[in-house]
Tab-separated table of C-alpha atoms in Angstrom:
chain	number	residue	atom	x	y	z
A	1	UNK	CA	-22.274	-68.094	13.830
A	2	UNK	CA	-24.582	-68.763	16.691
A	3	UNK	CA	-28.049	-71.178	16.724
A	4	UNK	CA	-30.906	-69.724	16.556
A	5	UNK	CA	-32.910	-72.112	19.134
A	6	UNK	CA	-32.721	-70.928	22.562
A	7	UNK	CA	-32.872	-73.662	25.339
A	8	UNK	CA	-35.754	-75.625	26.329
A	9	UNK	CA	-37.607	-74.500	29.634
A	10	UNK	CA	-39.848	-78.124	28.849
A	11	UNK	CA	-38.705	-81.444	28.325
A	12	UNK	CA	-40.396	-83.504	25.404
A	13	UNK	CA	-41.678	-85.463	28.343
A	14	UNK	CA	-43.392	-82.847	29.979
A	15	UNK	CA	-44.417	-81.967	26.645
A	16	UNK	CA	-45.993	-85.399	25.390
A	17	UNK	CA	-47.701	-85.607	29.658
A	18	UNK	CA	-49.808	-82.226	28.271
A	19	UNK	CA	-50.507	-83.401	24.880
A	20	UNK	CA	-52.007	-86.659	26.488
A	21	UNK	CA	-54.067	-85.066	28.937
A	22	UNK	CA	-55.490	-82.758	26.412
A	23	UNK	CA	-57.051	-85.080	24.038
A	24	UNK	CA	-60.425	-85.195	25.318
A	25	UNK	CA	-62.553	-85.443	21.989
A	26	UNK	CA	-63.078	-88.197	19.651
A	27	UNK	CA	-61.431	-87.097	16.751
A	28	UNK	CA	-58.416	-84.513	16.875
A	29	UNK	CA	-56.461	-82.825	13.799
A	30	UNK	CA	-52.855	-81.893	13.866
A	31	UNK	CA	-53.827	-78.161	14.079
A	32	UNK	CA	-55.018	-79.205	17.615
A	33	UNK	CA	-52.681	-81.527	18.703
A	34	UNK	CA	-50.358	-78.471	18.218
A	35	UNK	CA	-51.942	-75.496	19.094
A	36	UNK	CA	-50.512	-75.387	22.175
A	37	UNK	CA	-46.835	-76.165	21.494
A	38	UNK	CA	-46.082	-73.595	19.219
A	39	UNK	CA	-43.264	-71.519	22.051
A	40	UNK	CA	-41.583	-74.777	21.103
A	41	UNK	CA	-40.252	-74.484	17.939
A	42	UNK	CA	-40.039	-77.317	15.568
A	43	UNK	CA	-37.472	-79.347	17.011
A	44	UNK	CA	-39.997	-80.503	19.626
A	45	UNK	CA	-42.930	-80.845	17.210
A	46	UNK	CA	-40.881	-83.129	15.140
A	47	UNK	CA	-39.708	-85.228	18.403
A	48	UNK	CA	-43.531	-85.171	19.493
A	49	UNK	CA	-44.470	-86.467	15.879
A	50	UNK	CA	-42.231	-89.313	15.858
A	51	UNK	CA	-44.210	-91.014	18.611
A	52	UNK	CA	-46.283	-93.129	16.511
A	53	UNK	CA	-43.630	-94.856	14.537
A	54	UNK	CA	-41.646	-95.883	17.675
A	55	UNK	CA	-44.165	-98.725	18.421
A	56	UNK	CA	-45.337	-101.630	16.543
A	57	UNK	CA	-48.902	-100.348	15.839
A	58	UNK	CA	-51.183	-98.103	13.176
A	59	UNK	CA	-52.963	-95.530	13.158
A	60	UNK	CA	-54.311	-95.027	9.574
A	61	UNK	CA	-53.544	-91.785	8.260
A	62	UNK	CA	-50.976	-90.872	10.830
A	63	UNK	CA	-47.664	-92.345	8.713
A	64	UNK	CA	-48.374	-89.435	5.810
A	65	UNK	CA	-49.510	-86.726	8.158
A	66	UNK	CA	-47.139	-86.724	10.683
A	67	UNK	CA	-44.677	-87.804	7.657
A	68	UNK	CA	-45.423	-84.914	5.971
A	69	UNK	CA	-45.554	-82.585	8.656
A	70	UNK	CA	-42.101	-83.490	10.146
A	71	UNK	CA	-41.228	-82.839	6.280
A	72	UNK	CA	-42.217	-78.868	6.136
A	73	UNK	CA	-40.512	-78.911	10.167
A	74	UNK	CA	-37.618	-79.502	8.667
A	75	UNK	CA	-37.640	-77.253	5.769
A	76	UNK	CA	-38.254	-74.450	8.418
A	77	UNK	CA	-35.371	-75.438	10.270
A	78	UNK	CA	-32.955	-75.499	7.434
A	79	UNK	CA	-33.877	-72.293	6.267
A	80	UNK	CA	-34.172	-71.144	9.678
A	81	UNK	CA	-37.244	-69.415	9.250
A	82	UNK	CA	-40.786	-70.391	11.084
A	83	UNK	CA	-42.515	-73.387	9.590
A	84	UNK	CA	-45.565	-73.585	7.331
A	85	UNK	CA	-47.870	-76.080	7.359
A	86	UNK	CA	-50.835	-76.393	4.892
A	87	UNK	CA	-54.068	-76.541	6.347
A	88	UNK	CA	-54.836	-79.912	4.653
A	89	UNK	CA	-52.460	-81.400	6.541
A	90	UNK	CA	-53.142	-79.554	9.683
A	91	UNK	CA	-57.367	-79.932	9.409
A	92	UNK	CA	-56.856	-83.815	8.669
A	93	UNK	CA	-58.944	-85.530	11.374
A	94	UNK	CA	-57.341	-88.452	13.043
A	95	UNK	CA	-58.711	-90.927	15.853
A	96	UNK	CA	-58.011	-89.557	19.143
A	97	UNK	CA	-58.463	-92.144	21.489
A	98	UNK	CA	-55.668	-94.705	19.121
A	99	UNK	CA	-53.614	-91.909	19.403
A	100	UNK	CA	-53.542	-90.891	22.735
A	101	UNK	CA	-53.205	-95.204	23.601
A	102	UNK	CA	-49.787	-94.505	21.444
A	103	UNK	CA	-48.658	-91.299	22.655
A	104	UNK	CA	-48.858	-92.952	26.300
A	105	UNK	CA	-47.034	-96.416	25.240
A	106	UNK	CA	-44.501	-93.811	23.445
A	107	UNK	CA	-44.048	-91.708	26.819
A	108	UNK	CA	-41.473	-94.202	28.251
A	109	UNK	CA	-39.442	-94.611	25.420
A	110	UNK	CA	-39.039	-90.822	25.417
A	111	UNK	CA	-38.652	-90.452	29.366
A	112	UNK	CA	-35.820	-93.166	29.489
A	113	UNK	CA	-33.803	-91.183	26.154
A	114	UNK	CA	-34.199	-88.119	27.896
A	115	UNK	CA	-32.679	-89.140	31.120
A	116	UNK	CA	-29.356	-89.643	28.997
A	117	UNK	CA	-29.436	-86.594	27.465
A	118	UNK	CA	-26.870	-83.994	28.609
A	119	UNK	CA	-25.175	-81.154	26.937
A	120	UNK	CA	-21.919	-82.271	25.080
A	121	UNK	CA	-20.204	-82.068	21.761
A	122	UNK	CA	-21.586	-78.248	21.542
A	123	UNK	CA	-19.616	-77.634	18.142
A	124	UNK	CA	-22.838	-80.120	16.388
A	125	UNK	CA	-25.315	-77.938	17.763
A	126	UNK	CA	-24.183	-74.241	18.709
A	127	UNK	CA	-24.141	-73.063	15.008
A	128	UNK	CA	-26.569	-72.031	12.043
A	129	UNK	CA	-24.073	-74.540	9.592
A	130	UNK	CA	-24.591	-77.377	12.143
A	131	UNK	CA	-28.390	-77.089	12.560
A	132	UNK	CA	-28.920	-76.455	9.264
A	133	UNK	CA	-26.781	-79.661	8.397
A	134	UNK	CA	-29.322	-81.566	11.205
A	135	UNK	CA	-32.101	-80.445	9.665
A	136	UNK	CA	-31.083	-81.888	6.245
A	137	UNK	CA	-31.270	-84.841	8.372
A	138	UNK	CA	-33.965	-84.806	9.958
A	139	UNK	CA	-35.567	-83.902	5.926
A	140	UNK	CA	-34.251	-87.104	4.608
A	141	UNK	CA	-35.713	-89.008	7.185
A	142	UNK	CA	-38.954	-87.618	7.241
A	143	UNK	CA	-38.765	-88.393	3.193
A	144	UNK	CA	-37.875	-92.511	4.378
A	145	UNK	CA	-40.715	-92.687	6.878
A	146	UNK	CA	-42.997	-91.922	4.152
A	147	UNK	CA	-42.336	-94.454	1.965
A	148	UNK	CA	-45.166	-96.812	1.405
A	149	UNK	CA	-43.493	-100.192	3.223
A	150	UNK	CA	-46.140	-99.848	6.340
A	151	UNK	CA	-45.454	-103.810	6.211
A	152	UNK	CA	-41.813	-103.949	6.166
A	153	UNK	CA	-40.477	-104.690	10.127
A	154	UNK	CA	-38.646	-101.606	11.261
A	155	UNK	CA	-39.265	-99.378	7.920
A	156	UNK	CA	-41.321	-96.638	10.375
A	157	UNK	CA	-38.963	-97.664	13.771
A	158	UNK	CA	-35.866	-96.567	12.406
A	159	UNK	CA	-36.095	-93.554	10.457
A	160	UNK	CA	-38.519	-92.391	13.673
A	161	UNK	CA	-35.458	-93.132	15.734
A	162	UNK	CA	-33.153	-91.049	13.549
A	163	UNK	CA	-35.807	-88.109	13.489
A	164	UNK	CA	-36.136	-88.278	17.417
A	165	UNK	CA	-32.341	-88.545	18.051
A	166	UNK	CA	-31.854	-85.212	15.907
A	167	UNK	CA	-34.421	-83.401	17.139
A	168	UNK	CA	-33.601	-83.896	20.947
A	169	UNK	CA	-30.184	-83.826	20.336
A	170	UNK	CA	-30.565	-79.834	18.898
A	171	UNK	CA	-32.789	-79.019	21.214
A	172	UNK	CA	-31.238	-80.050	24.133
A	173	UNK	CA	-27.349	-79.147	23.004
A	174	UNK	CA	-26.239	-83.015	23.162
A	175	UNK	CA	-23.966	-83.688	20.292
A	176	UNK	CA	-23.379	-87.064	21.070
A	177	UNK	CA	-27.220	-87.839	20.243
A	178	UNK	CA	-27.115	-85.805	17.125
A	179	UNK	CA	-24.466	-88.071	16.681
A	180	UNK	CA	-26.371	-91.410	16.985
A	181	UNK	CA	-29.559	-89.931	15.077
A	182	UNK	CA	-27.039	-89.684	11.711
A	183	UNK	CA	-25.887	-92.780	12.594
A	184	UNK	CA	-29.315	-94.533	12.718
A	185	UNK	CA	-30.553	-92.428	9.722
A	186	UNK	CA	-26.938	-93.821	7.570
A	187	UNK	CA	-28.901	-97.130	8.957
A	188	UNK	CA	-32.253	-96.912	7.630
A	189	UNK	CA	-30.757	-96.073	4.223
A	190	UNK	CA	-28.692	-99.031	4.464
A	191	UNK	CA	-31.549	-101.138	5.544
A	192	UNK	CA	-33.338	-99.793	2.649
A	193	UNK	CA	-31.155	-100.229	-0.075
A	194	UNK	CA	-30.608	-104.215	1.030
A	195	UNK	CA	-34.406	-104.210	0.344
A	196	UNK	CA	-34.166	-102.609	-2.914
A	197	UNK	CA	-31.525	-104.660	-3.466
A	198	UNK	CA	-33.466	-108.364	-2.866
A	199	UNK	CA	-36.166	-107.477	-4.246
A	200	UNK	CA	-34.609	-106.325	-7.494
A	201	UNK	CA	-32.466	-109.473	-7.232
A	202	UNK	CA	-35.645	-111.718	-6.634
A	203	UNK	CA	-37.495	-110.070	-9.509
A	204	UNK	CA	-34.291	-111.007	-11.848
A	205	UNK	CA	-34.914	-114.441	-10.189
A	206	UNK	CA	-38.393	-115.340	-10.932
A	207	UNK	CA	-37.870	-113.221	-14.669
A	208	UNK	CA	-35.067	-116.305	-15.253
A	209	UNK	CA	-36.850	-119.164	-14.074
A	210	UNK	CA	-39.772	-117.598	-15.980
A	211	UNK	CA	-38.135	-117.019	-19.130
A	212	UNK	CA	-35.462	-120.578	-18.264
C-alpha cells in the first residue's frame, strides 16, 4: 500500500526562516504560528513544534501546548486522516518574542540534520503500515515530553529528538533517520525508567532508615 504524504516542495528550514520572520506581535497563539503551514501536513508541524525542547531554555506554557499539539498530530497521522486541534490549545497565547529567540537558536540544529537527510531505506516510509507504525512513535513521544520533569536534564531534549527524527525522516523518505528517531525514543524510555527506578529505590531507602 502506498503513503499518503506526497514530497516536500519546503524544507523544515525554509519552513522555521518564515515562521521567524512572521512573528511580529507580542503575544502569538498556536492557531497563528500555524496558519500558514497548513499545505504541510503534520509531519512538518510536529518537526516545527519540537523546536523548543531542543535547547536548554523555557518558555512557560509551551512544554503542554506544543506537547499536546504534537499529541492530536500524531493521532491524525496514524489514522491517516487530517488533524484536529481544539481551539483551547490552538487560542492559548504564548510570548512571542521568547519564542521567536528559540525558534532562531533552534534553526541550526535543524539546518545541520537536514543537510544529512537523503532518501534511503524507502520500505520505512513508502507505506500506510510503516507511517502508521511512525506515527505510533511519534504518539508515545509526544506522551514522554509531557511529563511533568521540566527539571530533569534531557527529559524535554530527548523525546524532542525522537519526535524530530520521525517526523523528518517521513517526510523526507529517509529511513535511516526514522531509524535513529526509534532508536532515541527506545532511549528516552530507558532513561526514564532508570529514573523511576532510583527514585523508587531511594524512597525504599529513606522508608528503611526511617522505619531502621
Amino acid at each position: 500500500m502506498s503513503s499518503s504524504y506526497p514530497e516536500r516542495s519546503e524544507t523544515v528550514g525554509e519552513a522555521l526562516s518564515r515562521m521567524i520572520a512572521s512573528l511580529q506581535a507580542p503575544r502569538v497563539t498556536l492557531r497563528e504560528i500555524l496558519r500558514d503551514f497548513g499545505d504541510h501536513g503534520a509531519l512538518l508541524l510536529c518537526a516545527l513544534l519540537t523546536i523548543p525542547f531542543l535547547l536548554p531554555v523555557s518558555i512557560p506554557g509551551v512544554s503542554t501546548v506544543f506537547g499536546l499539539a504534537i499529541l492530536l498530530l500524531s493521532v491524525g497521522i496514524v489514522a491517516n486522516r487530517t488533524p484536529w486541534l481544539p481551539a483551547r490549545i490552538m487560542d492559548r497565547s504564548l510570548d512571542a518574542s521568547a519564542l521567536k529567540s528559540v525558534l532562531s537558536r533552534g534553526l541550526s540544529v535543524i539546518e545541520r540534520i537536514e543537510r544529512l537527510v537523503r532518501q534511503r531505506i524507502g520500505v520505512l516510509t513508502h507505506t500506510t503500515f510503516a507511517n502508521r507504525v511512525n506515527g505510533m512513535g511519534i504518539f508515545c513521544g509526544a506522551v514522554l515530553l509531557m511529563f511533568p520533569l521540566g527539571l530533569v536534564p534531557f527529559s524535554n531534549t530527548l523525546p524532542a529528538f525522537a519526535i524530530l527524527f520521525l517526523s523528518l525522516g517521513m517526510a523526507q523518505r529517509d529511513g535511516l533517520l526514522v531509524i535513529a528517531g526509534h532508536a532515541m525514543l527506545a532511549a528516552t524510555t530507558i532513561y526514564f525508567a532508570a529514573l523511576a527506578y532510583l527514585v523508587l529505590f531511594a524512597g525504599r531507602s529513606l522508608a528503611s532508615f526511617a522505619w531502621g
